[in-house]
CSV table of C-alpha atoms and ligand atoms in Angstrom, one decimal:
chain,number,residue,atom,x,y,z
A,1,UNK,CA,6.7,-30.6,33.9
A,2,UNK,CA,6.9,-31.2,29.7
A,3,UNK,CA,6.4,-28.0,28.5
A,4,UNK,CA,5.4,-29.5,25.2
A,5,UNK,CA,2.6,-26.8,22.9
A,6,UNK,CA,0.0,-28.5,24.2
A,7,UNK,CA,0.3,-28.3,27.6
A,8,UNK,CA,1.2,-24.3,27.2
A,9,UNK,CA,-1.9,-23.8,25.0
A,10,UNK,CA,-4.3,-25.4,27.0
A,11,UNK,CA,-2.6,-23.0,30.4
A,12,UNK,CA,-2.9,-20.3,27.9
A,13,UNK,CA,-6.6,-21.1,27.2
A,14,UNK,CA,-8.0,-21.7,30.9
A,15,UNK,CA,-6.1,-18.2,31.9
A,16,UNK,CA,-7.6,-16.5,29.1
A,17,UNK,CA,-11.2,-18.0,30.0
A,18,UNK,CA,-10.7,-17.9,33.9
A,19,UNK,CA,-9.8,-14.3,34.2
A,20,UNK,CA,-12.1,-12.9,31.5
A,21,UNK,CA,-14.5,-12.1,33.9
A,22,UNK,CA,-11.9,-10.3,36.8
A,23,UNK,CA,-13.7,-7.1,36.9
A,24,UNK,CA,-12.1,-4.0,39.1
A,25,UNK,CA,-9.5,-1.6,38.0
A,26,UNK,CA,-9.6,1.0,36.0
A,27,UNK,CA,-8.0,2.5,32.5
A,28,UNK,CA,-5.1,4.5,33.2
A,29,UNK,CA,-6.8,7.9,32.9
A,30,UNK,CA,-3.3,10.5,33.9
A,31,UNK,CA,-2.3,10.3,30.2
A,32,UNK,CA,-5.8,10.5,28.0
A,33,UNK,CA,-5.1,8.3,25.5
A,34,UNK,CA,-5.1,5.3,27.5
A,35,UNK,CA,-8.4,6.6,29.2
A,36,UNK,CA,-9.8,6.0,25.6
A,37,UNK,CA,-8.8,2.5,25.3
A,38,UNK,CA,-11.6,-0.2,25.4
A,39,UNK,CA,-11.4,-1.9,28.8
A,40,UNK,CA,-12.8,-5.5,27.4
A,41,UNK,CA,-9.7,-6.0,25.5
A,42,UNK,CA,-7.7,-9.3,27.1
A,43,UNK,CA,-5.2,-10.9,25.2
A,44,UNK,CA,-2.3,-13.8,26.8
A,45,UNK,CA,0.5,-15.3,25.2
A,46,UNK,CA,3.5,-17.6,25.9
A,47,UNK,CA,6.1,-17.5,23.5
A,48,UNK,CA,9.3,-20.2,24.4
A,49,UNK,CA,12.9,-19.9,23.7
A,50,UNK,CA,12.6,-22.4,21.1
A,51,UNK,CA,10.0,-19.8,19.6
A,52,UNK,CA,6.9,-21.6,19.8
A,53,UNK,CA,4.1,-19.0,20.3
A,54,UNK,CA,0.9,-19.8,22.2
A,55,UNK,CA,-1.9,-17.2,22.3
A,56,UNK,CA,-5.4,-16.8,23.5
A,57,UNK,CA,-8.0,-13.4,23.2
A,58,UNK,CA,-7.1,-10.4,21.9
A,59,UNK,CA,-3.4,-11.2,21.4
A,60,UNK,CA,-2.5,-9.5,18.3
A,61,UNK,CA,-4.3,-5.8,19.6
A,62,UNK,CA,-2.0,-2.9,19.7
A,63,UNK,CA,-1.6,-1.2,22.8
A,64,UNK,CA,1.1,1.4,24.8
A,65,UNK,CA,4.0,-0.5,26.2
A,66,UNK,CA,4.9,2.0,28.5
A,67,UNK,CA,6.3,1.1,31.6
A,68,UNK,CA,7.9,-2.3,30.3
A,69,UNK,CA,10.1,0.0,27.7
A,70,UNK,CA,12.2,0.6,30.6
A,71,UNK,CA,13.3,-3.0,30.3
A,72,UNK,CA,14.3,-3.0,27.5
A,73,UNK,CA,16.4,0.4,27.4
A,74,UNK,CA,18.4,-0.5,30.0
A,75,UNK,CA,19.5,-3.7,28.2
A,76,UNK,CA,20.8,-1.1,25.8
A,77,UNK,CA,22.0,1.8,28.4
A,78,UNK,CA,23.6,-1.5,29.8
A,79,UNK,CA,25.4,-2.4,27.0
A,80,UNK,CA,26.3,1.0,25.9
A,81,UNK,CA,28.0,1.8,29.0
A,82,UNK,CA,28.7,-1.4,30.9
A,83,UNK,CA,26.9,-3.0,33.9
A,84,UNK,CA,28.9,-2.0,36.0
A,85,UNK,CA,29.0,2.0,35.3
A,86,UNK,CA,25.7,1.6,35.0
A,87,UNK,CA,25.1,0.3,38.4
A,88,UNK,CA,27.3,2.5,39.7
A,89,UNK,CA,25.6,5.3,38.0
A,90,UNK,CA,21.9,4.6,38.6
A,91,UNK,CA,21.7,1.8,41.1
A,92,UNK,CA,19.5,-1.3,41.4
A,93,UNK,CA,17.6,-1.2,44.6
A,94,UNK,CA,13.5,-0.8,44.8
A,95,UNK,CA,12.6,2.8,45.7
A,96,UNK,CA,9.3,1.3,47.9
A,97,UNK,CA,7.2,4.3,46.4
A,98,UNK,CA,5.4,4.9,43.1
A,99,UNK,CA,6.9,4.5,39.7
A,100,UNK,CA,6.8,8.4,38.9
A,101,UNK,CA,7.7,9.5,42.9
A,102,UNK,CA,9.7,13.1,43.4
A,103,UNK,CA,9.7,11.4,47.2
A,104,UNK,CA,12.0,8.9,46.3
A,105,UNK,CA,14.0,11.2,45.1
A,106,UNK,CA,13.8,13.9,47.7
A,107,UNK,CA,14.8,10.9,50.0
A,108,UNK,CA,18.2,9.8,48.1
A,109,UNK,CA,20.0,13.4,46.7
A,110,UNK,CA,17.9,12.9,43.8
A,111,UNK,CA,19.7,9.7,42.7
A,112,UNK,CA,17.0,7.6,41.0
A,113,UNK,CA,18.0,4.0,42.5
A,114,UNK,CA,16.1,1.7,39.8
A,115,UNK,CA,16.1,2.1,36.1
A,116,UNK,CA,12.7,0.9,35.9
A,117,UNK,CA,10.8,3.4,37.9
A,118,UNK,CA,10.5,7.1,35.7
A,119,UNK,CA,13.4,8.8,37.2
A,120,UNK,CA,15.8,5.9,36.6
A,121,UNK,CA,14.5,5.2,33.1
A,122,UNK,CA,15.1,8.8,31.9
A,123,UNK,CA,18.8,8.4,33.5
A,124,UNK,CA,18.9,5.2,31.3
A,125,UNK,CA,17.9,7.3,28.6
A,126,UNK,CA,21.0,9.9,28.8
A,127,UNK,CA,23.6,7.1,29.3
A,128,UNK,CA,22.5,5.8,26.1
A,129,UNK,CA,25.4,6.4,23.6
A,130,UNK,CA,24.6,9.3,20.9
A,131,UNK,CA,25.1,12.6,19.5
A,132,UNK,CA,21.6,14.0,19.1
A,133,UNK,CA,18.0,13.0,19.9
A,134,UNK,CA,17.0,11.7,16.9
A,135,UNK,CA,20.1,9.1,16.9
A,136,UNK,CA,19.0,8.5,20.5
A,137,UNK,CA,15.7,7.8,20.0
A,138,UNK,CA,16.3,5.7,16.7
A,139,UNK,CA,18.8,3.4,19.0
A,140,UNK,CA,16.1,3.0,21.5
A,141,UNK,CA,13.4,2.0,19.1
A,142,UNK,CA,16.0,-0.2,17.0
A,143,UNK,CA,16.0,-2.2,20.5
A,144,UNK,CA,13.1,-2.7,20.8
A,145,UNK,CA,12.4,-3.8,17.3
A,146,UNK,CA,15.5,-6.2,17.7
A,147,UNK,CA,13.8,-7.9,21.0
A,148,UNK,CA,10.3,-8.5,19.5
A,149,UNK,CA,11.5,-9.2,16.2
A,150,UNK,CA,9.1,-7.1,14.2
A,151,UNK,CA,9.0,-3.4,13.0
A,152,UNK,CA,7.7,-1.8,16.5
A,153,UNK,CA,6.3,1.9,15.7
A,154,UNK,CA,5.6,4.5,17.2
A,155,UNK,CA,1.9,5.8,18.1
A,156,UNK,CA,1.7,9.5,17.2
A,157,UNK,CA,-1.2,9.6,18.6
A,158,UNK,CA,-0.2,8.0,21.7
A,159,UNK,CA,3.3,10.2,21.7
A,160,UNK,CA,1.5,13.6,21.7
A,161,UNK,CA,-1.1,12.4,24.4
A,162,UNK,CA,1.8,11.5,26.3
A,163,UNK,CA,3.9,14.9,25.6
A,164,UNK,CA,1.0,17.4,26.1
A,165,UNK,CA,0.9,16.2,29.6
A,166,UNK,CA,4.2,14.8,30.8
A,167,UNK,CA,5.0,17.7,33.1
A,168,UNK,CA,5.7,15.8,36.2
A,169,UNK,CA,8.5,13.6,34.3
A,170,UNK,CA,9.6,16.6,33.1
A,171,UNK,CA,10.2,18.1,36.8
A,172,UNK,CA,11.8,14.7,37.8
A,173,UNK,CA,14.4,15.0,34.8
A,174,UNK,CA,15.2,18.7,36.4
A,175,UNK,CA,15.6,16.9,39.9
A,176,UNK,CA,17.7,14.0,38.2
A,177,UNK,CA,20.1,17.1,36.8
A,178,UNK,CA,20.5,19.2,39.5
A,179,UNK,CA,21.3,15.9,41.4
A,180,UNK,CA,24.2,14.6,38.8
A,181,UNK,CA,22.3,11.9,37.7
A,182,UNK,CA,21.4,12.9,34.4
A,183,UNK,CA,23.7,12.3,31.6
A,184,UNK,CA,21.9,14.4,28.3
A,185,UNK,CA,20.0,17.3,28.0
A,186,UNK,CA,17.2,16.8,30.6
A,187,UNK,CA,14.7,17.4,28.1
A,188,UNK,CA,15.8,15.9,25.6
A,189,UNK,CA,16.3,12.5,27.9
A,190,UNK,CA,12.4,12.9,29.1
A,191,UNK,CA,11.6,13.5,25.5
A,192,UNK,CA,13.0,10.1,24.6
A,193,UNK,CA,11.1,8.5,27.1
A,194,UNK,CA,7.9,9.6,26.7
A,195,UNK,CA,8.5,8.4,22.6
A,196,UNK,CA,10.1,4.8,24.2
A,197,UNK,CA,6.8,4.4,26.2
A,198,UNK,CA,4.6,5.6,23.5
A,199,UNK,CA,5.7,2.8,20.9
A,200,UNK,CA,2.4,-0.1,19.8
A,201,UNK,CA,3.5,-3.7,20.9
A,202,UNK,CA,1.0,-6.4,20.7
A,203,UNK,CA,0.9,-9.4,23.3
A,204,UNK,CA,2.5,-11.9,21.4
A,205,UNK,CA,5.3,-9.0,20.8
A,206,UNK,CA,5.5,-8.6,24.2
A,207,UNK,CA,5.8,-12.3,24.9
A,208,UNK,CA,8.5,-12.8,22.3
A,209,UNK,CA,10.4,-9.6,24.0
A,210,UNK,CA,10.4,-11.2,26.9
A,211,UNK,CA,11.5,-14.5,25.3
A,212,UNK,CA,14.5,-13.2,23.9
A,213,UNK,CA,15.6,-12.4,27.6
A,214,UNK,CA,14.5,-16.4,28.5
A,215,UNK,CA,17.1,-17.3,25.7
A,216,UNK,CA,19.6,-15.4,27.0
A,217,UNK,CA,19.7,-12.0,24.8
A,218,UNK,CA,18.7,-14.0,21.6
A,219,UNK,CA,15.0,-13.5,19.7
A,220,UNK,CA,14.2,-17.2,19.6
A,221,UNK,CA,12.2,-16.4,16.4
A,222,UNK,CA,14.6,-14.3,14.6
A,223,UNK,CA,17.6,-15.7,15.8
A,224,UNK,CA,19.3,-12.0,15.9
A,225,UNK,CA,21.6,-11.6,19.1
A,226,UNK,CA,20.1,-8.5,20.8
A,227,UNK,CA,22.2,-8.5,24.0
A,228,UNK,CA,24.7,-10.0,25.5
A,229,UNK,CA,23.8,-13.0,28.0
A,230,UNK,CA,26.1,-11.5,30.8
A,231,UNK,CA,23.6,-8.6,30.8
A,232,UNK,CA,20.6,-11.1,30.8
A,233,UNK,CA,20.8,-11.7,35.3
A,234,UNK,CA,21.0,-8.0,35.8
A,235,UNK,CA,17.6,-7.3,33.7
A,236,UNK,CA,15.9,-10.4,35.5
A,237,UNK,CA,17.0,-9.1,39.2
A,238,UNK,CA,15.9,-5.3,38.1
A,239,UNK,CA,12.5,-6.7,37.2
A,240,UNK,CA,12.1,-8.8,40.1
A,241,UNK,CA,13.2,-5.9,42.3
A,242,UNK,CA,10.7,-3.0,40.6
A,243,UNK,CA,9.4,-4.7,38.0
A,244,UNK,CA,5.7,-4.6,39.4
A,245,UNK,CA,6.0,-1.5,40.9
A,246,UNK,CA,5.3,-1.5,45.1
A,247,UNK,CA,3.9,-4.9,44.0
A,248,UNK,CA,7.0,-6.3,43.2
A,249,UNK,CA,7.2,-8.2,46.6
A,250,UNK,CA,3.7,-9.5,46.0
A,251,UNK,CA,5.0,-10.9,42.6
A,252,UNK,CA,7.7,-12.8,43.7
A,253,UNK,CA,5.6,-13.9,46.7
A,254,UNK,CA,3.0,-15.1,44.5
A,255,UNK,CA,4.0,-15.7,41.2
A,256,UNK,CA,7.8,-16.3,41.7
A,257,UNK,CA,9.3,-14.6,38.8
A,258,UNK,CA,10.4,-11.6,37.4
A,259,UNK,CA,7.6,-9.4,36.2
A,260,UNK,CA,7.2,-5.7,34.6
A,261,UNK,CA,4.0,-4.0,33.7
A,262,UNK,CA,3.1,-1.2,32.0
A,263,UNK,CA,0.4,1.5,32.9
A,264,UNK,CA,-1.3,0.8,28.8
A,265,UNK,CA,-1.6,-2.5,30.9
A,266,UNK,CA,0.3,-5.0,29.9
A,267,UNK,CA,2.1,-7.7,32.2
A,268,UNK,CA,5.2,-9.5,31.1
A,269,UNK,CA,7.0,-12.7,33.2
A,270,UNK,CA,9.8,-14.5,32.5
A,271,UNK,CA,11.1,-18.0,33.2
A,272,UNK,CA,14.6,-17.2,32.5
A,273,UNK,CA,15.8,-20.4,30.0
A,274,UNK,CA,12.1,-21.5,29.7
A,275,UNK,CA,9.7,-19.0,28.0
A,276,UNK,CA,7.8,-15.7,28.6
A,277,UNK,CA,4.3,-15.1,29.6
A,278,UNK,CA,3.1,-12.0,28.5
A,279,UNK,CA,-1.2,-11.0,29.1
A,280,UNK,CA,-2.6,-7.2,28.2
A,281,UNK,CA,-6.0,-5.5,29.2
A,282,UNK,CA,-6.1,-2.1,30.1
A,283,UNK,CA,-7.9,-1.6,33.9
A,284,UNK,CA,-5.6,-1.1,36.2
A,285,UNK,CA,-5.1,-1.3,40.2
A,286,UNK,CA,-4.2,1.7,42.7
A,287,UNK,CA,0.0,0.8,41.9
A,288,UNK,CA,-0.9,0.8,38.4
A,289,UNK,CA,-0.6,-2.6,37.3
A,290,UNK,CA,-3.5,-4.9,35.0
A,291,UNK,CA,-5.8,-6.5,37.3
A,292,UNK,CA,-6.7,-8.9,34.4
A,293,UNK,CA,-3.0,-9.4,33.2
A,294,UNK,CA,-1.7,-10.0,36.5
A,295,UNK,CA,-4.5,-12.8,37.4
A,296,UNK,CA,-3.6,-14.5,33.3
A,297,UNK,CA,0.1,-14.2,34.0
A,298,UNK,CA,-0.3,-16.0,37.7
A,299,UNK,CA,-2.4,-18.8,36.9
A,300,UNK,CA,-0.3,-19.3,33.7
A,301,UNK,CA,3.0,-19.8,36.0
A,302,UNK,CA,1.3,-21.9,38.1
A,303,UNK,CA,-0.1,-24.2,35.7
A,304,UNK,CA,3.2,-24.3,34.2
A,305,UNK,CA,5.1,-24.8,38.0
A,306,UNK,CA,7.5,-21.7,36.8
A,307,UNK,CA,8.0,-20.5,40.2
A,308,UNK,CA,11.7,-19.8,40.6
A,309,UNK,CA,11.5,-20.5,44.1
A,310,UNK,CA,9.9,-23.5,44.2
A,311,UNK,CA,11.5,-26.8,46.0
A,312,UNK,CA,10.7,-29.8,44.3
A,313,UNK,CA,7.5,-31.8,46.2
A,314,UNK,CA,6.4,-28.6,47.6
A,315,UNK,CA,2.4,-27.2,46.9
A,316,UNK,CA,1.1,-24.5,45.2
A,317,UNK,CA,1.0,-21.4,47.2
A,318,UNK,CA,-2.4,-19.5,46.8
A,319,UNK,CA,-2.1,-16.4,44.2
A,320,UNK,CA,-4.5,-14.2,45.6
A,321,UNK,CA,-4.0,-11.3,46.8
A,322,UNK,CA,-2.6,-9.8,44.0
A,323,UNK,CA,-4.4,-6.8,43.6
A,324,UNK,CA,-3.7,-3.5,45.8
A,325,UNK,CA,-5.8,-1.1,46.3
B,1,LIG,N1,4.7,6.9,30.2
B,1,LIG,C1,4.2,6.6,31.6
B,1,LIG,C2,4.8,7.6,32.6
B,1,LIG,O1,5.9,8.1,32.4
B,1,LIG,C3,4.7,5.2,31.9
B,1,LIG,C4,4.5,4.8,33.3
B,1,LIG,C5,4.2,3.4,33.6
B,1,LIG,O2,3.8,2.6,32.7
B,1,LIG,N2,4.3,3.0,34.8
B,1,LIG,O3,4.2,7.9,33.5
């Protein structure tokens, strides 16, 4: 299929309009900022690794990226210390429980397995190279300015919603030490989480994040080289792997792509040498991922025949169910 503007716009439009009206879910309501968010909010985008941006709805609101930072810190824990140390360090496997699960970690000597579920992300964290928080942090951030391509900031008011109640992560970064797997100060690691997933990204910033990993580790708008392309497959295999959580396997059942999602609910897909679909609004299923954004990234894919594991000729599958709970 051409994927020529129009043809993306008009996906973009009918996903926008079909799954307006998805009701169920609800706001995220463990960290109460997000509780606070307007549910209505719906915004998709595509954004191509030429840099051609398509968006429908509320594309250019601000919301909590969350979950999907953890993306975008291990393409810099990657680089800083090399895939392969930090494999061999924090693993790659899906843990088959909840993003924020002390199980998981009970069950493997408190080794985290997956940078993108909490424990893993806050090892990702300490491997990052640095000689104090705020040089941590600031490297952290810096990435993910480099992959949207815009002056990303951080939410104070999101941050200290975040901090006053992050006591769980907290007791998962204690686990993480007393198990070897943690490579900072545990507190100062969960510290530079909670700021990495309390940064404001709009849709069409998460699109073009997700864009620069299409292109290979260039921002197809910028043109700035943000990681290498070697490291590109790892981040693509992580994401189809954990990316959605304990939905992961119903994503690449479905949808047929790598996906990650964020509990300030955003989703994010990525048709690696193609483009990125990126769709935000803020109710959320039991696992934790955008009932809305989920259904606008899906029937975007589908129109687009994205599917990485499509033979030529064949049908679509049907993309329901996507929703747990
Ligand atoms: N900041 C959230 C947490 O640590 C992010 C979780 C998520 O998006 N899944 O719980």
């Amino acid at each position: 299929m051409a994927l020529d503007a129009q043809t993306i716009q008009a996906a973009v439009d009918a996903a926008h309009r079909d799954c307006t009206t998805r009701t169920g879910g609800a706001n995220a309501s463990y960290i109460p900022y997000l509780a606070s968010v307007d549910p209505s909010l719906f915004g998709v985008a595509v954004v191509t690794v030429d840099g051609a941006a398509c968006t429908a709805g509320d594309s250019d609101a601000e919301f909590a990226i969350e979950s999907i930072s953890k993306v975008f810190t291990m393409a810099r824990a990657m680089a800083d210390v090399g895939p392969v140390e930090f494999h061999r360090k924090i693993g790659a496997d899906p843990t088959g429980l909840p993003f924020n699960s002390v199980s998981a970690l009970e069950l493997h000597n408190d080794k985290p397995l997956s940078p993108l579920v909490n424990a893993g992300a806050m090892s990702s964290v300490s491997l990052v190279t640095a000689v104090d928080t705020e040089q941590r942090w600031s490297r952290i951030l810096q990435t993910q300015r480099a992959f949207a391509g815009r002056e990303i900031r951080l939410s104070v008011e999101v941050n200290a919603s975040e901090q006053a109640t992050n006591f769980h992560n907290r007791a998962i970064a204690w686990l993480l030490y007393g198990g070897g797997a943690m490579y900072s100060d545990p507190m100062e690691a969960c510290d530079v989480y909670t700021r990495q997933c309390s940064t404001l990204i709009t849709t069409e910033d998460l699109a073009t994040m997700g864009a620069t990993i299409a292109a290979g580790g260039t921002n197809p708008v910028t043109h700035e080289h943000v990681v290498d392309a070697e490291l590109v497959p790892h981040l693509l295999a992580e994401m189809t792997m954990e990316g959605m959580y304990t939905s992961s396997g119903d994503w690449a059942y479905t949808v047929g792509l790598p996906g990650k999602s964020g509990v300030g609910g955003g989703v994010l897909s990525v048709a690696p040498g193609k483009l990125a679909i990126a769709a935000f609004s803020p109710p959320l299923d039991p696992v934790g991922n955008s009932v809305r954004a989920m259904a606008a990234v899906a029937q975007v894919a589908q129109a687009l025949d994205l599917s990485l594991y499509k033979v030529p000729g064949a049908g679509d599958p049907p993309l329901d169910p996507l929703v747990k709970g």
